[in-house]
PDB file of C-alpha atoms in Angstrom:
ATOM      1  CA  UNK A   1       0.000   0.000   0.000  1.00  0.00           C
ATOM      2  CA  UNK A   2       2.884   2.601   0.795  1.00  0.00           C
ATOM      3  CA  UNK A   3       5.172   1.252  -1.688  1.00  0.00           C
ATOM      4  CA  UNK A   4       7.777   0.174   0.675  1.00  0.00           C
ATOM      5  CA  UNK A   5      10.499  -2.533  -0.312  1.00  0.00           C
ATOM      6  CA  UNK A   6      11.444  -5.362   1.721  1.00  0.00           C
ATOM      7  CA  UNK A   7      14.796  -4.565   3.343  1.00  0.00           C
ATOM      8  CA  UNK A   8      18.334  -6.261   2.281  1.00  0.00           C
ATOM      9  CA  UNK A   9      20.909  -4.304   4.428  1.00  0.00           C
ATOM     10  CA  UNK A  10      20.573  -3.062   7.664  1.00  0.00           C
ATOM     11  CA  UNK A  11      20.470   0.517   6.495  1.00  0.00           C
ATOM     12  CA  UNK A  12      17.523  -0.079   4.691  1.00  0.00           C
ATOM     13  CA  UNK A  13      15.802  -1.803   7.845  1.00  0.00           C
ATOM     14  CA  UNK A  14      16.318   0.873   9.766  1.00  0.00           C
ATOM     15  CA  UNK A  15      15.263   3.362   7.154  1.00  0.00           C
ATOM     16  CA  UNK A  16      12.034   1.294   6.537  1.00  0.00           C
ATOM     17  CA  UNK A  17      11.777   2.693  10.515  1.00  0.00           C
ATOM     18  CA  UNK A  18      11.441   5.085   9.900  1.00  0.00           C
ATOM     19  CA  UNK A  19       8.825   5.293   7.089  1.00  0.00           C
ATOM     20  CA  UNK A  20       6.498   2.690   9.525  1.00  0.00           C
ATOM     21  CA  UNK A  21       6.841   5.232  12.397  1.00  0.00           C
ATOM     22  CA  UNK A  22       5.842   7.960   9.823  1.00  0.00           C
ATOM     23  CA  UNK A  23       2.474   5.938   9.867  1.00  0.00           C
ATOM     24  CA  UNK A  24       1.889   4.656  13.299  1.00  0.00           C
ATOM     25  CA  UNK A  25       3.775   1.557  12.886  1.00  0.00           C
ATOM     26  CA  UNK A  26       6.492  -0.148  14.080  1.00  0.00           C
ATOM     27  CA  UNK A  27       8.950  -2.441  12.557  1.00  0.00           C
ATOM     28  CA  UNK A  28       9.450  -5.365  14.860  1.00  0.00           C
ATOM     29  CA  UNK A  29       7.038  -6.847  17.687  1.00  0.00           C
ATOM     30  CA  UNK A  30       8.494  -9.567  20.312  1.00  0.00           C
ATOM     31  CA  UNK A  31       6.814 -11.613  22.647  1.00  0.00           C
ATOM     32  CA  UNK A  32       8.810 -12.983  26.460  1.00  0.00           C
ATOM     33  CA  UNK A  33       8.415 -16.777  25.988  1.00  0.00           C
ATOM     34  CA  UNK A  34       9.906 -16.081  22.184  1.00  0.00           C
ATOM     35  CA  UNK A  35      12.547 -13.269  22.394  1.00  0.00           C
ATOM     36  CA  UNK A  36      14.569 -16.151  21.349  1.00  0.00           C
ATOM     37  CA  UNK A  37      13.833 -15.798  17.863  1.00  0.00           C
ATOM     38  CA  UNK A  38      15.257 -12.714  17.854  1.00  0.00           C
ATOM     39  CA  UNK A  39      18.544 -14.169  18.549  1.00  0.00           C
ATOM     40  CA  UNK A  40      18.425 -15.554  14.824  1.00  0.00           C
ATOM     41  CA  UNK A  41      18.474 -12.193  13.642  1.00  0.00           C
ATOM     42  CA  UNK A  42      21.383 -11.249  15.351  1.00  0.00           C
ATOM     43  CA  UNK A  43      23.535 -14.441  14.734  1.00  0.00           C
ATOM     44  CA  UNK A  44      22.319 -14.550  11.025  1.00  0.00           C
ATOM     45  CA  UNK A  45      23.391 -10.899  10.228  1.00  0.00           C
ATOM     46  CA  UNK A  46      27.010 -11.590  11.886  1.00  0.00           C
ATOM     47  CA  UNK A  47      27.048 -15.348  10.397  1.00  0.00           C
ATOM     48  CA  UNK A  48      26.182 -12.990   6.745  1.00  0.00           C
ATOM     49  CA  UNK A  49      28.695 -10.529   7.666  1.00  0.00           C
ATOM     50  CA  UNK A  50      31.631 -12.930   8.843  1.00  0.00           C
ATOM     51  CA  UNK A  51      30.681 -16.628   7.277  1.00  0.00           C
ATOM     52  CA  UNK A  52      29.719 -19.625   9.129  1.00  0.00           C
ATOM     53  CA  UNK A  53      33.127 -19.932  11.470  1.00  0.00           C
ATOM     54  CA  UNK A  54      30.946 -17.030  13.669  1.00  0.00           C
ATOM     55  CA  UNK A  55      28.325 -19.848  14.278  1.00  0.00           C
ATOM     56  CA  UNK A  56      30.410 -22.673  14.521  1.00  0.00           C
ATOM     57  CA  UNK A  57      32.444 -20.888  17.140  1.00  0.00           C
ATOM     58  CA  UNK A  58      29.572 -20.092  19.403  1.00  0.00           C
ATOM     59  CA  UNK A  59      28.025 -23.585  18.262  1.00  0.00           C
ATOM     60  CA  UNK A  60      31.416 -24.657  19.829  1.00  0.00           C
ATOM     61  CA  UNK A  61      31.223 -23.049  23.182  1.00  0.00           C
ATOM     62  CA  UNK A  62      34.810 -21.604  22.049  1.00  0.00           C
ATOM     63  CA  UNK A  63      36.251 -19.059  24.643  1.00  0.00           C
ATOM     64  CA  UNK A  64      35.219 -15.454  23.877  1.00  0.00           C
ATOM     65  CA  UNK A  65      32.961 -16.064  20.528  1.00  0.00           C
ATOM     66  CA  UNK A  66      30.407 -13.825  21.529  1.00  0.00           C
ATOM     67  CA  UNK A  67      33.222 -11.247  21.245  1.00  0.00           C
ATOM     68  CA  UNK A  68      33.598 -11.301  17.582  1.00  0.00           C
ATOM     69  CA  UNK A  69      33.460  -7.946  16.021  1.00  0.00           C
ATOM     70  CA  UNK A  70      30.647  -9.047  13.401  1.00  0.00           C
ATOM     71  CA  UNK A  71      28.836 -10.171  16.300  1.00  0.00           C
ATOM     72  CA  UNK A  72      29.096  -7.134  18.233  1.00  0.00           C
ATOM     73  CA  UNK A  73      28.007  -4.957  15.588  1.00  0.00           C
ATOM     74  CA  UNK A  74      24.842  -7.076  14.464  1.00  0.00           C
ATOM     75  CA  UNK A  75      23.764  -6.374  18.492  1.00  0.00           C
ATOM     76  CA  UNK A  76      25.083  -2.912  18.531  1.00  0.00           C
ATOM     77  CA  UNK A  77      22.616  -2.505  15.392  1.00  0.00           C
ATOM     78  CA  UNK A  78      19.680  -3.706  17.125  1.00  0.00           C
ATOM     79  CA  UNK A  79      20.303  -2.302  20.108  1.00  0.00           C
ATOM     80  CA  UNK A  80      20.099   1.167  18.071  1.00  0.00           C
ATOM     81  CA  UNK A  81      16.617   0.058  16.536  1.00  0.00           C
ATOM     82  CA  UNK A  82      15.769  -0.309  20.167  1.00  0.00           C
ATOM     83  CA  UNK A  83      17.019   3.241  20.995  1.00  0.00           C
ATOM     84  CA  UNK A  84      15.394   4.675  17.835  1.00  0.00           C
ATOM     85  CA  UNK A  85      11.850   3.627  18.774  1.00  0.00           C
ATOM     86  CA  UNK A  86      11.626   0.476  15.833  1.00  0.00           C
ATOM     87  CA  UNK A  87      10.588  -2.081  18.504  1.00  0.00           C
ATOM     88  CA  UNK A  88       6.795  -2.107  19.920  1.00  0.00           C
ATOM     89  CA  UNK A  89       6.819  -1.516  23.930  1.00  0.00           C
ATOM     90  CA  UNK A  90       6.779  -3.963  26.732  1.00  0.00           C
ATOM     91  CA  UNK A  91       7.198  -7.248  24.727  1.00  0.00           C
ATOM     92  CA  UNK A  92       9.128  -8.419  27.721  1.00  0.00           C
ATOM     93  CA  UNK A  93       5.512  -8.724  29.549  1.00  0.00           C
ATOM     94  CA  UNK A  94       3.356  -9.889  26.409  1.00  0.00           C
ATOM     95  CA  UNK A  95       2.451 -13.627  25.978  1.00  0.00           C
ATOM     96  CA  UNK A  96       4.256 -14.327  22.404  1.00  0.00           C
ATOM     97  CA  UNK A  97       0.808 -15.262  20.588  1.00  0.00           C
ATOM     98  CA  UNK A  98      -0.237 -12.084  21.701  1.00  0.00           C
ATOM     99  CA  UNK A  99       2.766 -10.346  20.162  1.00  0.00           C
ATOM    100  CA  UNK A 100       2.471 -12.389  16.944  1.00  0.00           C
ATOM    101  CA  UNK A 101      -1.267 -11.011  16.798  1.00  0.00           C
ATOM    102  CA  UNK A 102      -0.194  -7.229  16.843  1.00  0.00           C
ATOM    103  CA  UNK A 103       2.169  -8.764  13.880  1.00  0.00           C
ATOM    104  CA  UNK A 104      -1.018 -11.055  12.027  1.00  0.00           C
ATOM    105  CA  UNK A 105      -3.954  -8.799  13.113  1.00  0.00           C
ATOM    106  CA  UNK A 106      -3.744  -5.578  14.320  1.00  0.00           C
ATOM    107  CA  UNK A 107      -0.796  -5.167  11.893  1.00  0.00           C
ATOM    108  CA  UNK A 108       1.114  -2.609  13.770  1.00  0.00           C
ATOM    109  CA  UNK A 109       4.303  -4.471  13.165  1.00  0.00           C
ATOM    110  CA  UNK A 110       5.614  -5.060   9.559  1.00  0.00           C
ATOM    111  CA  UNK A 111       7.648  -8.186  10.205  1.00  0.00           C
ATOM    112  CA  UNK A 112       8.201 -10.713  12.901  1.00  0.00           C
ATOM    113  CA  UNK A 113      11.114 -13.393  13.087  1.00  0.00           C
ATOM    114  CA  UNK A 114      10.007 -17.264  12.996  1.00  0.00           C
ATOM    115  CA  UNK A 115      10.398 -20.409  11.652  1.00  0.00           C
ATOM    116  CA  UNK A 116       7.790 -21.282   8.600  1.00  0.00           C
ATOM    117  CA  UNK A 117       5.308 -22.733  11.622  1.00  0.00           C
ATOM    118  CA  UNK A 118       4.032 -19.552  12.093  1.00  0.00           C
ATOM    119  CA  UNK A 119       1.844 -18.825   9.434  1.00  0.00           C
ATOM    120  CA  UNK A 120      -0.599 -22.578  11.058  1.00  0.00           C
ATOM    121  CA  UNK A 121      -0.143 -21.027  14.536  1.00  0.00           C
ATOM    122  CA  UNK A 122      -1.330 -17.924  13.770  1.00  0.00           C
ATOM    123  CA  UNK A 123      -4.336 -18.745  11.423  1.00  0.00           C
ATOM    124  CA  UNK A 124      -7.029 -17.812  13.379  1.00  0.00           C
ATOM    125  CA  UNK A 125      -5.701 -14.566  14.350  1.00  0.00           C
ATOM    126  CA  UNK A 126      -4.465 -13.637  11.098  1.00  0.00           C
ATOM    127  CA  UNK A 127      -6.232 -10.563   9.228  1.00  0.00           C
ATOM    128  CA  UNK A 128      -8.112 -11.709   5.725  1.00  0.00           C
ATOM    129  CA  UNK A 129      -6.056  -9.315   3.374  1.00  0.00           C
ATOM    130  CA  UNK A 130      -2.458 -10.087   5.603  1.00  0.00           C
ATOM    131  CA  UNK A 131      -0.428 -11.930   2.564  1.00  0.00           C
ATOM    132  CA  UNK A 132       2.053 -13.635   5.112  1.00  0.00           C
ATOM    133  CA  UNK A 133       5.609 -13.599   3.286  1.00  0.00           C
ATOM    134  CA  UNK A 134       8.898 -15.196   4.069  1.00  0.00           C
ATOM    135  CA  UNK A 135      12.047 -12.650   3.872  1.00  0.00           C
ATOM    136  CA  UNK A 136      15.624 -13.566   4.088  1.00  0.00           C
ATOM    137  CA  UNK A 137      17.278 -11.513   7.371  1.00  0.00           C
ATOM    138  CA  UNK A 138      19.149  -8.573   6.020  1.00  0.00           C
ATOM    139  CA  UNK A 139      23.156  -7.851   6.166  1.00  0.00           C
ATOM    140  CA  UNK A 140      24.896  -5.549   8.246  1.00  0.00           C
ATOM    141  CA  UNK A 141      26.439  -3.798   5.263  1.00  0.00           C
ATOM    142  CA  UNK A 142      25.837  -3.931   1.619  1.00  0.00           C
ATOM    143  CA  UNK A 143      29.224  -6.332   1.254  1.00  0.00           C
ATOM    144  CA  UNK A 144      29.087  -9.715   3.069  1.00  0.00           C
ATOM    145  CA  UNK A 145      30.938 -12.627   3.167  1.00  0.00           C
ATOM    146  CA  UNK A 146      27.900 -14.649   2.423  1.00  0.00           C
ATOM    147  CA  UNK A 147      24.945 -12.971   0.369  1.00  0.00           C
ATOM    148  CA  UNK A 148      21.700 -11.497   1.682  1.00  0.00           C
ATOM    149  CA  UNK A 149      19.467 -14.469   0.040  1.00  0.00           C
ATOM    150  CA  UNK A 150      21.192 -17.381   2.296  1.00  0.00           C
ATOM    151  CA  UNK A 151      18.780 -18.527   4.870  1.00  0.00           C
ATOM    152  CA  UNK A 152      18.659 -20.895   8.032  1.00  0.00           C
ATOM    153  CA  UNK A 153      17.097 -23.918   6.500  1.00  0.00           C
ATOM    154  CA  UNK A 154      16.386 -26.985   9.187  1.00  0.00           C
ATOM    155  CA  UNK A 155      13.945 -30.023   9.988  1.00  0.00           C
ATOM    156  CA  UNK A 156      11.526 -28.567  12.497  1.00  0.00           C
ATOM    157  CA  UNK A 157      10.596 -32.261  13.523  1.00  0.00           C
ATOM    158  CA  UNK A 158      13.003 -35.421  13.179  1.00  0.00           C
ATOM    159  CA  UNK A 159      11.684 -38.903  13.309  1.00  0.00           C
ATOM    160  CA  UNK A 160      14.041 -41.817  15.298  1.00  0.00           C
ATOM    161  CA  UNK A 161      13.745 -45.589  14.222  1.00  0.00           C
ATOM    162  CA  UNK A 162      15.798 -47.471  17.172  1.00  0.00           C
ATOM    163  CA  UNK A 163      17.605 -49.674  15.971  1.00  0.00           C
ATOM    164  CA  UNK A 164      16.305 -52.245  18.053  1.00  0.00           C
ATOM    165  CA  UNK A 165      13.207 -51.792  18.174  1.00  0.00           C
ATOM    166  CA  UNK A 166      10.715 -54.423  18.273  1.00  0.00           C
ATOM    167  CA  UNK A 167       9.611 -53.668  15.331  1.00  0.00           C
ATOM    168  CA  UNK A 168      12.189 -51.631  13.040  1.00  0.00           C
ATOM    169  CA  UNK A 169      11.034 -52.671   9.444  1.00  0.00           C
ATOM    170  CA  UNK A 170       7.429 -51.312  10.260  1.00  0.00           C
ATOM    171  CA  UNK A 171       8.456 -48.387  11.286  1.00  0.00           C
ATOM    172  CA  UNK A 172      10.635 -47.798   8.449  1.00  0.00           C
ATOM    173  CA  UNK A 173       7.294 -48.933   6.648  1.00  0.00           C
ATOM    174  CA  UNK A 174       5.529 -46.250   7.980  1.00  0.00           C
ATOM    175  CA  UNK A 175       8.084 -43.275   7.477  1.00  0.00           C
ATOM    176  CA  UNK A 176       7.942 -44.637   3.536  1.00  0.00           C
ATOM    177  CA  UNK A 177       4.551 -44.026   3.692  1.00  0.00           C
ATOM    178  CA  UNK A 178       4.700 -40.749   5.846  1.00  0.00           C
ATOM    179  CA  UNK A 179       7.419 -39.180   2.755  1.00  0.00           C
ATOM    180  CA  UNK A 180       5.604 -40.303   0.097  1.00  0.00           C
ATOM    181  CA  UNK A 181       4.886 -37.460  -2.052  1.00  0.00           C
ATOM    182  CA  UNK A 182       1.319 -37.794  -2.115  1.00  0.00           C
ATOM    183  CA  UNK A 183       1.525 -37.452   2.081  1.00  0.00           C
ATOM    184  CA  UNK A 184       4.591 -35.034   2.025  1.00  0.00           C
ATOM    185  CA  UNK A 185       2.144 -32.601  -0.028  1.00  0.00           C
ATOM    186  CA  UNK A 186      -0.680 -33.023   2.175  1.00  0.00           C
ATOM    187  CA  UNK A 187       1.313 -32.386   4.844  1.00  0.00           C
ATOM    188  CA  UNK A 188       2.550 -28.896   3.061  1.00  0.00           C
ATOM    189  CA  UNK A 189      -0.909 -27.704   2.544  1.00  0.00           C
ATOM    190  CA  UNK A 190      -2.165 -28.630   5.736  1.00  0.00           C
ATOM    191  CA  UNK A 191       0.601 -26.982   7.601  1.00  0.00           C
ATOM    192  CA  UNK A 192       1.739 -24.474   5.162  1.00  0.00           C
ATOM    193  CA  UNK A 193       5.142 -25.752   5.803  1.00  0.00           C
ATOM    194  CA  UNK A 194       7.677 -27.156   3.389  1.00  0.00           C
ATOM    195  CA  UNK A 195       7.683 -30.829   3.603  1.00  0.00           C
ATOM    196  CA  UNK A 196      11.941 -32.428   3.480  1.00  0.00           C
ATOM    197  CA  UNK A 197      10.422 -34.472   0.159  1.00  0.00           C
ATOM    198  CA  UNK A 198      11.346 -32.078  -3.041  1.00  0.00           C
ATOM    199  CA  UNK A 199       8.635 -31.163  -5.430  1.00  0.00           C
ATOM    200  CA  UNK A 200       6.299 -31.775  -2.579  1.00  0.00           C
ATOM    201  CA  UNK A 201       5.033 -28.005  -3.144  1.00  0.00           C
ATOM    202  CA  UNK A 202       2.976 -26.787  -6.031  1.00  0.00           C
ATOM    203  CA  UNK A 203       3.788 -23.506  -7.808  1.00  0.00           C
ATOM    204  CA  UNK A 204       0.164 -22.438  -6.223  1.00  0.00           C
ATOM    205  CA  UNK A 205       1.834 -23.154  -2.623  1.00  0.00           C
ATOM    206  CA  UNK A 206      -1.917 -24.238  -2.348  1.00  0.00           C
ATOM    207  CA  UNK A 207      -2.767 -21.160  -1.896  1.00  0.00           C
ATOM    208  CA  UNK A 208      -0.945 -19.730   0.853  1.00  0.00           C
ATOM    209  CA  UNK A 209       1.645 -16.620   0.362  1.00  0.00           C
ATOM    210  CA  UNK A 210       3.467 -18.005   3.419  1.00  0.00           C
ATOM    211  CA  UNK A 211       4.350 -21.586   2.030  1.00  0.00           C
ATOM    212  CA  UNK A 212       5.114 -20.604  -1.214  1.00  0.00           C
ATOM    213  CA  UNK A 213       7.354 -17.511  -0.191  1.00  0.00           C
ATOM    214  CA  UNK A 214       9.091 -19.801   1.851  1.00  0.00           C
ATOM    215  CA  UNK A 215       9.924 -22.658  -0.422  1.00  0.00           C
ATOM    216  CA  UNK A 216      10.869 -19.449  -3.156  1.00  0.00           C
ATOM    217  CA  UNK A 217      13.354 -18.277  -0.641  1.00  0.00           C
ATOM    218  CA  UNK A 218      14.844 -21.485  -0.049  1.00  0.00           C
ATOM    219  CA  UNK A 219      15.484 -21.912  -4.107  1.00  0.00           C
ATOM    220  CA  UNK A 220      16.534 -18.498  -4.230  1.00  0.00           C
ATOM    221  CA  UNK A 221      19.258 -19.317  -1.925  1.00  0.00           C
ATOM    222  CA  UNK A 222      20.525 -22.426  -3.468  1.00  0.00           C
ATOM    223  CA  UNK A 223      23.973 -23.828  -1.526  1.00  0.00           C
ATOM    224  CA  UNK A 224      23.464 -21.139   0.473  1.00  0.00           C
ATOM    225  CA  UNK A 225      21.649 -22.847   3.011  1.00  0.00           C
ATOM    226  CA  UNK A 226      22.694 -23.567   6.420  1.00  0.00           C
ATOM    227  CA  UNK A 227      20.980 -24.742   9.548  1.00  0.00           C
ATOM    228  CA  UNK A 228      22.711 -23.066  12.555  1.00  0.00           C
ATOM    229  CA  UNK A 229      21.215 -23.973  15.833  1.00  0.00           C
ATOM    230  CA  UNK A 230      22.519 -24.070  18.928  1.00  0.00           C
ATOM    231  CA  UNK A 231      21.976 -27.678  20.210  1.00  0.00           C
ATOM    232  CA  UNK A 232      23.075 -27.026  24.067  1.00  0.00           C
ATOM    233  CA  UNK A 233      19.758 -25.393  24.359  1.00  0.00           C
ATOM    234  CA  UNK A 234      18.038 -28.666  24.076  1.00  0.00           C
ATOM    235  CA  UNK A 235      19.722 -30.008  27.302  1.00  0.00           C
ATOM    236  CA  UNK A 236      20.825 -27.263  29.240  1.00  0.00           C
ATOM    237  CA  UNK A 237      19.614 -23.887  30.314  1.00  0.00           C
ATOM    238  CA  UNK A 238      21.083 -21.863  27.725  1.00  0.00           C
ATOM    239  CA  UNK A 239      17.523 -21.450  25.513  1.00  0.00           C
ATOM    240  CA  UNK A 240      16.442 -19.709  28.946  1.00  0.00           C
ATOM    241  CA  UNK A 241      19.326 -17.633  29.430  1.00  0.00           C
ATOM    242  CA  UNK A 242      18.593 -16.688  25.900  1.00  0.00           C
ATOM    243  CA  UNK A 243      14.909 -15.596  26.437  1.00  0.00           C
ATOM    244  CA  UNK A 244      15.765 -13.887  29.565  1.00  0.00           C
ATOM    245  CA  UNK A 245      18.808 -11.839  27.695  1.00  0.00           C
ATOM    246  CA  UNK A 246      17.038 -10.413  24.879  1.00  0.00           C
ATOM    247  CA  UNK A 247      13.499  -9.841  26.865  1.00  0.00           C
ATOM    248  CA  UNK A 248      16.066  -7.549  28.685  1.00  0.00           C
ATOM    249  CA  UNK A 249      17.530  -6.619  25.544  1.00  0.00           C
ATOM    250  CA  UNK A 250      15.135  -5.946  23.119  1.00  0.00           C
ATOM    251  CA  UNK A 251      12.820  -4.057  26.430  1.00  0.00           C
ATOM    252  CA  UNK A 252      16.045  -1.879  26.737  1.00  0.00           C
ATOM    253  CA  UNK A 253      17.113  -2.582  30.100  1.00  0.00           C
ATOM    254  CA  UNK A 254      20.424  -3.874  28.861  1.00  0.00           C
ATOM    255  CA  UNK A 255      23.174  -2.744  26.859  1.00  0.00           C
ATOM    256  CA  UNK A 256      24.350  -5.184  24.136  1.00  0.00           C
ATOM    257  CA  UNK A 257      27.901  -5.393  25.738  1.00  0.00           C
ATOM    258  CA  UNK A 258      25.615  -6.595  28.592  1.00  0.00           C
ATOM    259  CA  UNK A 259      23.445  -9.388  26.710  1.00  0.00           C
ATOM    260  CA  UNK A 260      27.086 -10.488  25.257  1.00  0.00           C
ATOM    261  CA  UNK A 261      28.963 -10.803  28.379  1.00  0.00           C
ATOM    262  CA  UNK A 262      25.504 -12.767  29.674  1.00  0.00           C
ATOM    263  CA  UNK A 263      25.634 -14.629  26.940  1.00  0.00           C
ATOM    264  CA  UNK A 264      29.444 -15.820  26.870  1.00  0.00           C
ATOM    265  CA  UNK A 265      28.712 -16.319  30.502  1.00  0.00           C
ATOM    266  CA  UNK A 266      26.611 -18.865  29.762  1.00  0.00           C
ATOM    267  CA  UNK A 267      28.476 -20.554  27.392  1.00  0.00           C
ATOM    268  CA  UNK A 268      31.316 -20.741  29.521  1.00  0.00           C
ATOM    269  CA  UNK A 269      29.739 -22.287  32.192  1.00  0.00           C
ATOM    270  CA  UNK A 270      28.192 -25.653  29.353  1.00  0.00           C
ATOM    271  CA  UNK A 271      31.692 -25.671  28.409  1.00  0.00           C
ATOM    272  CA  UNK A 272      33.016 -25.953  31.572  1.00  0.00           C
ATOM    273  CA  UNK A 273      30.406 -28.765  32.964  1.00  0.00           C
ATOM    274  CA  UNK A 274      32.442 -32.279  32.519  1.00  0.00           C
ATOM    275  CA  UNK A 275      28.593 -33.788  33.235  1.00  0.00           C
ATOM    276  CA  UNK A 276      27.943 -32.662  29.267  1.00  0.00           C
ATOM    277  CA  UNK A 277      29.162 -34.547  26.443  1.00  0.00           C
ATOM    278  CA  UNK A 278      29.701 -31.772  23.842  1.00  0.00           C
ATOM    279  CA  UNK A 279      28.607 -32.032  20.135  1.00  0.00           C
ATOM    280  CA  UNK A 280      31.552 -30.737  17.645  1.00  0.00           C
ATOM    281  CA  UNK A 281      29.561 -29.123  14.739  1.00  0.00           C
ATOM    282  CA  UNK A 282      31.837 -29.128  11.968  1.00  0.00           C
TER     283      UNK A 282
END
């Protein structure tokens, strides 16, 4: 309606700011169980900036990799779209599907960062004429070791056959039938999610801007690919240390040296604990 462009580098975001505050709007909306997400931002604008060693560093536990410079900059960035007003108040206190409906609904935030679930959780608060789109995360600056159109691409939900089960060949029986492409395509348009089964998708996306979008970005970005997680949050407290950081962060009640040092903390502390046995992501 206003003739605004998605953004591709940082400046733009932050010009695009300014333009949404021009009209009432805001730019980004965050909710306290999901602040998390936000993290993804961050990490994929330094990952962009600096190439995967950033993640793998972090995904590492090495000593001080919160302290690399493209890291620091990608939080120094958003901690200035906090300072500049881009962020909509008190999402530090506001249940996360209640943030996502200011995003779906109410529309007083232009974009929100999630994985491709959101567009099924949010359905019934979702306004009629809201064409949910996928969007690669911009890049600090306009040169980057690895281009804007790369995305985090990753199974949302794994299946395990044991191999000793008591009974391994009907399970495997049943994941055939489960990633056949007839089911893998049901599965798309019921979730409007991408299914792992190629060509699962029609050019339609049945229908829904969000699952096409999403499976456009993901050819768009070709090798450019990557899934980086952090897999310590599954066993340890590090996912909550995260959420409580950038509720903090993104509320304004701490600097991004702060949420870095917190962070690295942490990290320190998983690396540290002998009880763990740590993953090496290569």
């Amino acid at each position: 309606e206003n003739g605004w462009e998605p953004p591709k580098t940082w400046d733009e975001t932050m010009a695009l700011c300014e333009k949404a505050k021009a009209k009432d709007k805001y730019l980004f909306v965050w909710g306290k169980e999901a602040s998390l997400y936000w993290s993804w931002l961050a990490l994929d604008m330094a990952v962009k900036d600096a190439g995967l060693d950033v993640w793998r560093n972090i995904a590492n536990l090495k000593e001080d990799a919160w302290s690399h410079p493209s890291v620091i900059a990608s939080f120094e960035a958003i901690e200035d779209s906090v300072k500049q007003g881009c962020w909509i108040p008190g999402g530090e206190g506001t249940h996360y599907t209640l943030a996502q409906t200011k995003w779906s609904l109410d529309q007083q935030a232009l974009m929100y960062s999630s994985g491709s679930w959101i567009a099924q959780e949010m359905k019934e608060v979702t306004a009629d004429d809201f064409q949910m789109t996928a969007w690669p995360y911009p890049t600090l600056r306009s040169e980057s070791a690895i281009p804007f159109g790369s995305v985090q691409v990753d199974p949302g939900g794994q299946y395990v056959v044991p191999a000793e089960g008591a009974n391994t060949a009907g399970a495997m029986e049943i994941l055939r039938a489960w990633l056949s492409k007839d089911a893998a395509a049901k599965w798309a348009e019921t979730t409007e999610s991408p299914s792992v089964v190629k060509d699962s998708v029609p050019a339609d996306g049945f229908g829904s801007t969000a699952l096409l979008s999403t499976v456009q970005v993901m050819d768009q970005a070709g090798e450019n690919q990557h899934a980086f997680f952090l897999s310590y949050m599954d066993f340890t407290d590090l996912g909550d240390v995260l959420v409580n950081v950038f509720n903090q962060f993104l509320g304004g009640q701490i600097s991004s040296a702060e949420a870095l040092s917190q962070l690295q903390d942490a990290h320190d502390e998983v690396r540290e604990d002998d009880s763990l046995i740590k993953r090496v992501w290569e």
